[in-house]
């Protein structure tokens, strides 16, 4: 799939609007982005129809964003300009296949997986990521590349964004020890075991021929964590493996929001629990059933909350 020039223009226009307040004229966009002034209204109309930007006519008219840069995905922009997002004909909604083999074609299944990855990537890259890369984890602020020799049980740190990781590779000879050190220092405690089992040398050697796999995990970041992805490409025929550890944003937004929602629900449930306990203690104290000999009566008071509430008020 090759993106149109107009799609490129649309992305640049939206990014420019995101970095400037107020209405931006066609003339300014044309001058600053090196886009012919005749193209801008055509592209802007599609962006407006997709509710990405707002257009105003008149002397002081121009364009501005319809919503926050954090709420505009790259997929929204691309899909409103391109006629299709499908990378192959068989992935269109009608599922057309020249051989009528969509249901059992292995190529179709592979392309579908690629399509989903492509869509997810675009969906999770926001305009805010494009205009402020230094403030967003998507742009590789943490990246480690390891080259492992399975036959010699040796490894090399080809690249590390974090100098400390690179320095540790110079000190630690054993690949397994390096992985354990990395996991202990940088991986969220709940994810440590799964990362070790995913990356340790014995696991790499279990691969039959070639394989490429990835695994999401959380990297410690002060009092919080950042979603990462461990990816391994193993070629046992040639006794080699490539390991990468890098930032992952594909499902960061969804997972973080779900986690926050669960925490909020837990807080509400915990509050309700203690409210109930407090009320129960007040009821038991009021009716003098806190001593051991009265414990059999507790169920009685718990089973008639309305009567007990009335008694408490008196």
XYZ file of C-alpha atoms in Angstrom:
314
model
C 0.000 0.000 0.000
C 1.378 3.377 -1.039
C -0.063 6.495 0.585
C -1.216 9.295 -1.689
C 0.473 12.687 -1.731
C -2.781 14.161 -0.435
C -2.561 11.854 2.597
C 0.915 13.154 3.296
C -0.438 16.702 2.986
C -3.300 15.894 5.363
C -0.927 14.594 8.050
C 1.303 17.657 7.740
C -1.678 20.040 7.847
C -3.126 18.451 10.990
C 0.279 18.451 12.716
C 0.794 22.122 11.860
C -2.637 23.061 13.200
C -1.870 21.105 16.377
C 1.200 23.254 17.047
C -0.509 26.613 16.386
C -3.415 28.275 18.151
C -6.281 30.023 16.406
C -7.339 29.955 12.781
C -4.606 29.211 10.256
C -5.158 30.464 6.735
C -4.662 28.594 3.486
C -1.901 31.026 2.580
C 0.051 30.303 5.760
C -0.333 26.540 5.381
C 0.813 26.716 1.781
C 3.835 28.831 2.644
C 4.929 26.913 5.734
C 4.271 23.382 4.464
C 5.268 23.893 0.825
C 1.874 22.688 -0.406
C 0.201 24.296 -3.410
C -2.647 26.541 -2.219
C -5.014 24.845 -4.654
C -4.531 21.479 -2.912
C -5.232 22.626 0.634
C -9.029 23.263 0.347
C -9.509 19.821 -1.254
C -7.612 18.042 1.499
C -9.154 20.224 4.202
C -12.676 19.364 3.059
C -12.062 15.658 3.664
C -10.542 16.402 7.058
C -13.544 18.564 7.892
C -16.007 15.861 6.790
C -14.176 13.456 9.100
C -14.589 15.948 11.989
C -10.836 16.272 12.405
C -10.624 20.000 11.646
C -12.967 22.999 11.594
C -13.045 25.375 8.638
C -14.274 28.970 8.714
C -14.744 31.264 5.716
C -14.118 34.981 5.557
C -11.195 37.379 5.876
C -10.261 36.018 9.310
C -11.193 32.488 8.393
C -9.017 29.443 8.093
C -8.613 26.073 9.766
C -8.196 24.771 13.287
C -8.438 21.385 14.987
C -11.872 20.074 15.917
C -10.463 18.155 18.894
C -7.303 17.668 20.914
C -4.158 16.367 19.252
C -4.149 13.515 21.791
C -7.525 12.363 20.449
C -6.623 12.276 16.758
C -5.024 9.083 15.500
C -2.918 8.696 12.408
C -5.426 6.090 11.228
C -8.236 8.686 11.285
C -6.281 10.992 9.010
C -5.120 8.311 6.606
C -8.515 6.611 6.310
C -10.364 9.838 5.529
C -8.091 10.517 2.536
C -7.324 7.066 1.186
C -10.013 5.215 -0.732
C -9.178 2.022 1.158
C -6.993 0.906 4.038
C -6.779 -2.678 2.788
C -3.337 -3.835 1.706
C -4.857 -6.448 -0.610
C -8.126 -6.901 -2.523
C -9.183 -9.936 -0.483
C -9.145 -7.827 2.698
C -11.914 -5.520 1.491
C -15.315 -5.852 3.149
C -16.726 -7.930 0.312
C -13.886 -10.458 0.778
C -13.411 -10.825 -2.963
C -10.884 -13.456 -4.021
C -10.003 -14.328 -7.613
C -9.713 -17.989 -6.592
C -12.671 -18.054 -4.170
C -10.300 -19.323 -1.500
C -10.602 -16.708 1.243
C -11.693 -19.219 3.892
C -8.687 -21.503 3.534
C -6.009 -19.402 1.788
C -2.870 -19.243 3.946
C -1.710 -16.072 2.204
C -5.003 -14.387 3.129
C -4.510 -15.280 6.800
C -0.978 -13.874 6.810
C -2.084 -10.667 5.085
C -4.973 -10.314 7.529
C -2.532 -10.486 10.430
C -0.335 -7.852 8.756
C -3.418 -5.702 8.139
C -4.450 -5.844 11.795
C -0.942 -4.902 12.924
C -0.894 -2.041 10.426
C -4.277 -0.742 11.598
C -3.344 -1.045 15.273
C -0.098 0.825 14.754
C -1.833 3.714 13.001
C -4.655 3.764 15.538
C -2.275 4.083 18.471
C -0.064 6.787 17.016
C -1.647 10.101 17.936
C -0.952 13.510 16.464
C 0.456 14.474 19.865
C 3.080 11.763 19.343
C 4.118 13.283 16.032
C 4.473 16.850 17.251
C 6.025 16.065 20.646
C 8.166 12.945 20.148
C 10.468 13.866 23.013
C 7.585 13.575 25.463
C 6.169 10.300 24.228
C 7.435 6.786 24.828
C 6.465 5.574 21.341
C 9.557 7.017 19.724
C 12.087 4.572 21.116
C 13.194 6.301 24.288
C 14.249 2.850 25.451
C 15.671 0.385 22.975
C 18.032 -2.556 23.419
C 19.288 -4.911 20.695
C 21.086 -8.150 21.591
C 22.769 -10.622 19.258
C 23.044 -14.134 20.714
C 25.275 -16.974 19.545
C 23.380 -20.124 20.553
C 26.281 -22.441 19.796
C 28.867 -20.564 21.857
C 26.364 -19.417 24.515
C 27.646 -15.881 24.041
C 25.983 -12.557 23.298
C 26.680 -8.989 22.207
C 24.784 -5.811 23.034
C 24.604 -4.288 19.561
C 22.774 -1.176 20.746
C 21.260 0.289 23.879
C 19.575 3.636 24.358
C 20.328 3.285 28.059
C 24.080 3.530 28.671
C 23.786 1.593 31.919
C 22.418 -1.440 30.066
C 25.271 -1.280 27.605
C 27.820 -1.001 30.429
C 26.371 -4.081 32.131
C 26.794 -6.073 28.927
C 30.492 -5.207 28.990
C 30.811 -6.569 32.532
C 28.548 -9.637 32.423
C 29.850 -12.473 30.224
C 26.913 -14.857 30.567
C 23.807 -14.130 28.492
C 21.498 -15.663 31.114
C 23.076 -13.566 33.859
C 22.650 -10.445 31.753
C 18.943 -11.218 31.195
C 18.393 -11.886 34.899
C 20.176 -8.650 35.779
C 18.115 -6.695 33.262
C 14.863 -8.255 34.471
C 15.672 -7.598 38.120
C 16.552 -3.954 37.505
C 14.139 -2.855 34.805
C 11.113 -5.164 34.689
C 7.974 -4.772 36.773
C 7.954 -7.480 39.447
C 4.774 -9.208 38.240
C 6.258 -9.602 34.746
C 9.750 -10.790 35.688
C 9.073 -14.521 35.589
C 7.416 -14.491 32.159
C 10.206 -12.395 30.621
C 12.893 -14.729 31.947
C 11.102 -17.799 30.603
C 10.704 -16.019 27.267
C 14.333 -14.940 26.848
C 16.635 -17.331 28.704
C 19.048 -19.354 26.600
C 17.398 -22.760 27.082
C 14.105 -21.343 25.797
C 15.817 -19.947 22.718
C 17.435 -23.312 21.971
C 14.080 -25.106 22.108
C 13.043 -23.426 18.876
C 12.761 -25.723 15.869
C 14.382 -24.034 12.851
C 13.206 -20.369 12.798
C 10.665 -18.395 14.777
C 9.743 -14.792 15.522
C 7.750 -14.010 18.683
C 7.026 -10.977 20.846
C 5.822 -10.531 24.391
C 4.498 -7.385 26.115
C 5.769 -6.483 29.570
C 6.071 -3.517 31.910
C 9.312 -1.654 32.520
C 9.820 0.126 35.819
C 9.829 3.910 35.529
C 10.309 5.534 38.938
C 7.004 4.960 40.787
C 5.182 3.860 37.657
C 5.806 1.647 34.635
C 5.876 1.848 30.852
C 4.624 -0.799 28.465
C 7.402 -2.523 26.562
C 7.745 -5.325 24.059
C 10.327 -8.100 24.059
C 10.840 -9.542 20.586
C 12.974 -12.530 19.682
C 13.994 -13.847 16.293
C 15.594 -17.254 16.616
C 17.358 -19.204 13.859
C 18.560 -22.474 15.358
C 19.817 -23.727 11.996
C 22.449 -20.990 12.048
C 22.724 -20.914 15.870
C 21.745 -17.234 16.090
C 19.117 -15.124 17.814
C 18.280 -11.426 17.823
C 16.579 -9.943 20.885
C 15.017 -6.472 21.005
C 13.527 -4.704 24.029
C 11.640 -1.568 23.113
C 8.716 0.691 23.924
C 5.307 -0.603 22.966
C 2.279 1.574 22.461
C -0.019 -0.709 20.525
C -2.249 -1.481 23.478
C -0.858 0.910 26.036
C -3.835 3.291 25.888
C -6.442 0.541 26.228
C -4.646 -1.325 28.988
C -3.884 1.787 31.038
C -7.494 2.988 30.815
C -8.827 -0.470 31.735
C -6.416 -0.706 34.647
C -7.450 2.743 35.890
C -11.104 1.766 35.637
C -10.471 -1.394 37.667
C -8.612 0.565 40.331
C -11.497 3.033 40.596
C -13.965 0.152 40.955
C -11.788 -1.414 43.640
C -11.765 1.875 45.561
C -15.563 2.113 45.387
C -15.986 -1.507 46.522
C -13.484 -1.015 49.342
C -15.346 2.085 50.533
C -18.673 0.241 50.429
C -17.136 -2.612 52.404
C -15.851 -0.361 55.187
C -19.113 1.586 55.261
C -20.898 -1.730 55.812
C -18.423 -2.783 58.528
C -18.780 0.572 60.285
C -22.550 0.323 60.215
C -22.447 -3.264 61.486
C -20.147 -2.334 64.362
C -22.480 0.525 65.310
C -25.484 -1.802 65.253
C -23.767 -4.479 67.340
C -22.519 -1.948 69.885
C -25.944 -0.344 70.171
C -27.609 -3.701 70.835
C -24.879 -4.934 73.174
C -24.065 -8.064 71.178
C -20.320 -7.595 70.878
C -19.488 -10.029 73.691
C -18.854 -13.701 72.869
C -22.081 -14.955 74.402
C -24.041 -12.792 71.952
C -22.243 -13.827 68.755
C -25.110 -16.147 67.785
C -27.374 -13.109 67.630
C -25.201 -11.311 65.042
C -26.862 -13.088 62.124
C -30.247 -11.965 63.428
C -29.301 -8.303 63.328
C -27.631 -8.651 59.939
C -30.736 -10.267 58.427
C -33.094 -7.392 59.346
C -31.196 -4.230 58.445
C -34.323 -2.062 58.205
C -35.507 -2.906 61.723
C -31.982 -2.527 63.071
C -31.564 0.856 61.385
C -34.792 1.952 63.046
C -33.497 0.732 66.404
C -30.240 2.640 65.990
C -32.109 5.874 65.374
C -33.836 5.445 68.756
